[in-house]
Amino acid sequence: QVQLVESGGGLVQAGGSLRLSCAASGSIFYINGMGWYRQAPGKQRELVAGITRGGRINYADSVKDRFTISRDNDENTVYLQMNSLKPEDTAVYYCNADLLTAIYWGQGTQVTVSS
């Protein structure tokens, strides 16, 4: 059993910041890639940012220069620092982890940005 637990979501005004965390626990031997996705009401889930075990990073164009993804391999944790938040960033944010044998998802954390 592997669990991913997200934290750090909430309500923030436009221009503000939030930091999301996602900790993986359970029967973990190796985590390859980790990432953050989001899903706004009525829209498909989309990739926000991903990071490989070696630290290679990619971002969605809409969040470049505002969001920063990082990870702690020893703690099996991935973070998402979100700055200069916009109302269009409002969504449920999900983390995922690729354990090579399967991909696991967190339960999601709500981020709401008010204008």
mmCIF file of C-alpha atoms in Angstrom:
data_model
loop_
_atom_site.group_PDB
_atom_site.id
_atom_site.type_symbol
_atom_site.label_atom_id
_atom_site.label_comp_id
_atom_site.label_asym_id
_atom_site.label_seq_id
_atom_site.Cartn_x
_atom_site.Cartn_y
_atom_site.Cartn_z
ATOM 1 C CA GLN A 1 0.000 0.000 0.000
ATOM 2 C CA VAL A 2 1.231 3.453 -0.964
ATOM 3 C CA GLN A 3 -0.411 6.675 0.140
ATOM 4 C CA LEU A 4 0.139 10.235 -1.035
ATOM 5 C CA VAL A 5 -1.102 12.948 1.274
ATOM 6 C CA GLU A 6 -1.254 16.556 0.120
ATOM 7 C CA SER A 7 -1.390 19.609 2.344
ATOM 8 C CA GLY A 8 -1.102 23.365 2.074
ATOM 9 C CA GLY A 9 -4.114 24.326 -0.002
ATOM 10 C CA GLY A 10 -6.484 27.101 0.957
ATOM 11 C CA LEU A 11 -7.953 30.462 0.069
ATOM 12 C CA VAL A 12 -5.648 33.293 -0.950
ATOM 13 C CA GLN A 13 -6.045 36.655 -2.640
ATOM 14 C CA ALA A 14 -4.710 37.260 -6.128
ATOM 15 C CA GLY A 15 -1.001 37.987 -5.990
ATOM 16 C CA GLY A 16 -0.531 35.861 -2.905
ATOM 17 C CA SER A 17 1.430 32.678 -2.338
ATOM 18 C CA LEU A 18 0.824 29.136 -1.174
ATOM 19 C CA ARG A 19 3.103 26.141 -0.693
ATOM 20 C CA LEU A 20 1.765 22.659 -1.313
ATOM 21 C CA SER A 21 3.376 19.541 0.091
ATOM 22 C CA CYS A 22 2.826 15.906 -0.805
ATOM 23 C CA ALA A 23 4.300 13.086 1.245
ATOM 24 C CA ALA A 24 4.389 9.507 0.001
ATOM 25 C CA SER A 25 4.376 6.664 2.499
ATOM 26 C CA GLY A 26 3.947 2.903 2.606
ATOM 27 C CA SER A 27 5.663 0.160 0.629
ATOM 28 C CA ILE A 28 8.025 2.348 -1.349
ATOM 29 C CA PHE A 29 11.218 1.035 -2.878
ATOM 30 C CA TYR A 30 11.856 3.678 -5.487
ATOM 31 C CA ILE A 31 10.059 6.780 -6.746
ATOM 32 C CA ASN A 32 10.884 7.905 -10.266
ATOM 33 C CA GLY A 33 8.971 11.007 -11.291
ATOM 34 C CA MET A 34 6.710 13.097 -9.083
ATOM 35 C CA GLY A 35 4.375 15.798 -10.182
ATOM 36 C CA TRP A 36 1.524 18.163 -9.565
ATOM 37 C CA TYR A 37 -1.663 18.288 -11.593
ATOM 38 C CA ARG A 38 -4.757 20.417 -11.226
ATOM 39 C CA GLN A 39 -8.374 20.223 -12.225
ATOM 40 C CA ALA A 40 -10.679 23.210 -12.360
ATOM 41 C CA PRO A 41 -14.482 22.801 -12.444
ATOM 42 C CA GLY A 42 -15.636 21.685 -15.869
ATOM 43 C CA LYS A 43 -12.091 21.205 -17.138
ATOM 44 C CA GLN A 44 -9.775 18.273 -17.651
ATOM 45 C CA ARG A 45 -6.963 17.520 -15.255
ATOM 46 C CA GLU A 46 -3.757 19.138 -16.488
ATOM 47 C CA LEU A 47 -0.091 18.893 -15.633
ATOM 48 C CA VAL A 48 1.227 21.805 -13.608
ATOM 49 C CA ALA A 49 4.813 20.683 -12.988
ATOM 50 C CA GLY A 50 6.844 17.508 -12.913
ATOM 51 C CA ILE A 51 10.241 16.559 -11.523
ATOM 52 C CA THR A 52 12.332 13.456 -12.087
ATOM 53 C CA ARG A 53 14.348 11.767 -9.403
ATOM 54 C CA GLY A 54 17.437 13.370 -10.854
ATOM 55 C CA GLY A 55 15.906 16.821 -10.700
ATOM 56 C CA ARG A 56 14.831 17.403 -14.294
ATOM 57 C CA ILE A 57 11.830 19.750 -14.234
ATOM 58 C CA ASN A 58 9.093 20.791 -16.595
ATOM 59 C CA TYR A 59 6.298 23.316 -16.110
ATOM 60 C CA ALA A 60 3.068 24.167 -17.820
ATOM 61 C CA ASP A 61 3.481 27.425 -19.729
ATOM 62 C CA SER A 62 0.759 29.027 -17.628
ATOM 63 C CA VAL A 63 2.768 28.672 -14.404
ATOM 64 C CA LYS A 64 6.349 29.219 -15.570
ATOM 65 C CA ASP A 65 8.175 31.892 -13.586
ATOM 66 C CA ARG A 66 5.478 31.776 -10.870
ATOM 67 C CA PHE A 67 5.547 28.209 -9.555
ATOM 68 C CA THR A 68 8.515 26.172 -8.361
ATOM 69 C CA ILE A 69 8.530 22.410 -7.896
ATOM 70 C CA SER A 70 11.044 20.645 -5.688
ATOM 71 C CA ARG A 71 11.415 17.309 -3.988
ATOM 72 C CA ASP A 72 13.156 15.606 -1.113
ATOM 73 C CA ASN A 73 14.072 12.084 -2.194
ATOM 74 C CA ASP A 74 14.993 11.015 1.325
ATOM 75 C CA GLU A 75 11.564 12.028 2.619
ATOM 76 C CA ASN A 76 9.616 10.932 -0.497
ATOM 77 C CA THR A 77 8.069 14.391 -0.583
ATOM 78 C CA VAL A 78 7.341 16.816 -3.383
ATOM 79 C CA TYR A 79 6.581 20.508 -2.978
ATOM 80 C CA LEU A 80 4.987 23.202 -5.093
ATOM 81 C CA GLN A 81 5.714 26.810 -4.249
ATOM 82 C CA MET A 82 3.083 28.976 -5.903
ATOM 83 C CA ASN A 83 3.676 32.727 -6.137
ATOM 84 C CA SER A 84 1.796 35.542 -7.866
ATOM 85 C CA LEU A 85 -1.361 33.461 -7.798
ATOM 86 C CA LYS A 86 -4.170 34.328 -10.181
ATOM 87 C CA PRO A 87 -7.899 33.537 -10.033
ATOM 88 C CA GLU A 88 -7.386 31.162 -12.962
ATOM 89 C CA ASP A 89 -5.111 29.054 -10.745
ATOM 90 C CA THR A 90 -8.181 28.051 -8.736
ATOM 91 C CA ALA A 91 -8.495 24.261 -8.884
ATOM 92 C CA VAL A 92 -8.075 21.049 -6.973
ATOM 93 C CA TYR A 93 -4.384 20.211 -6.989
ATOM 94 C CA TYR A 94 -3.270 16.584 -7.066
ATOM 95 C CA CYS A 95 0.179 15.136 -6.641
ATOM 96 C CA ASN A 96 1.311 11.914 -8.191
ATOM 97 C CA ALA A 97 4.247 9.579 -7.927
ATOM 98 C CA ASP A 98 5.601 7.107 -10.456
ATOM 99 C CA LEU A 99 6.898 4.052 -8.640
ATOM 100 C CA LEU A 100 7.697 2.313 -11.948
ATOM 101 C CA THR A 101 5.295 -0.527 -11.153
ATOM 102 C CA ALA A 102 2.343 1.844 -10.735
ATOM 103 C CA ILE A 103 1.402 5.510 -10.544
ATOM 104 C CA TYR A 104 -0.233 6.741 -7.374
ATOM 105 C CA TRP A 105 -2.338 9.836 -6.773
ATOM 106 C CA GLY A 106 -3.141 11.923 -3.765
ATOM 107 C CA GLN A 107 -6.661 12.841 -2.754
ATOM 108 C CA GLY A 108 -6.304 16.454 -3.858
ATOM 109 C CA THR A 109 -6.187 19.783 -2.089
ATOM 110 C CA GLN A 110 -8.318 22.796 -2.977
ATOM 111 C CA VAL A 111 -6.639 26.039 -3.970
ATOM 112 C CA THR A 112 -8.919 29.043 -4.340
ATOM 113 C CA VAL A 113 -7.625 32.416 -5.502
ATOM 114 C CA SER A 114 -9.946 35.360 -5.048
ATOM 115 C CA SER A 115 -9.789 38.455 -7.226
#
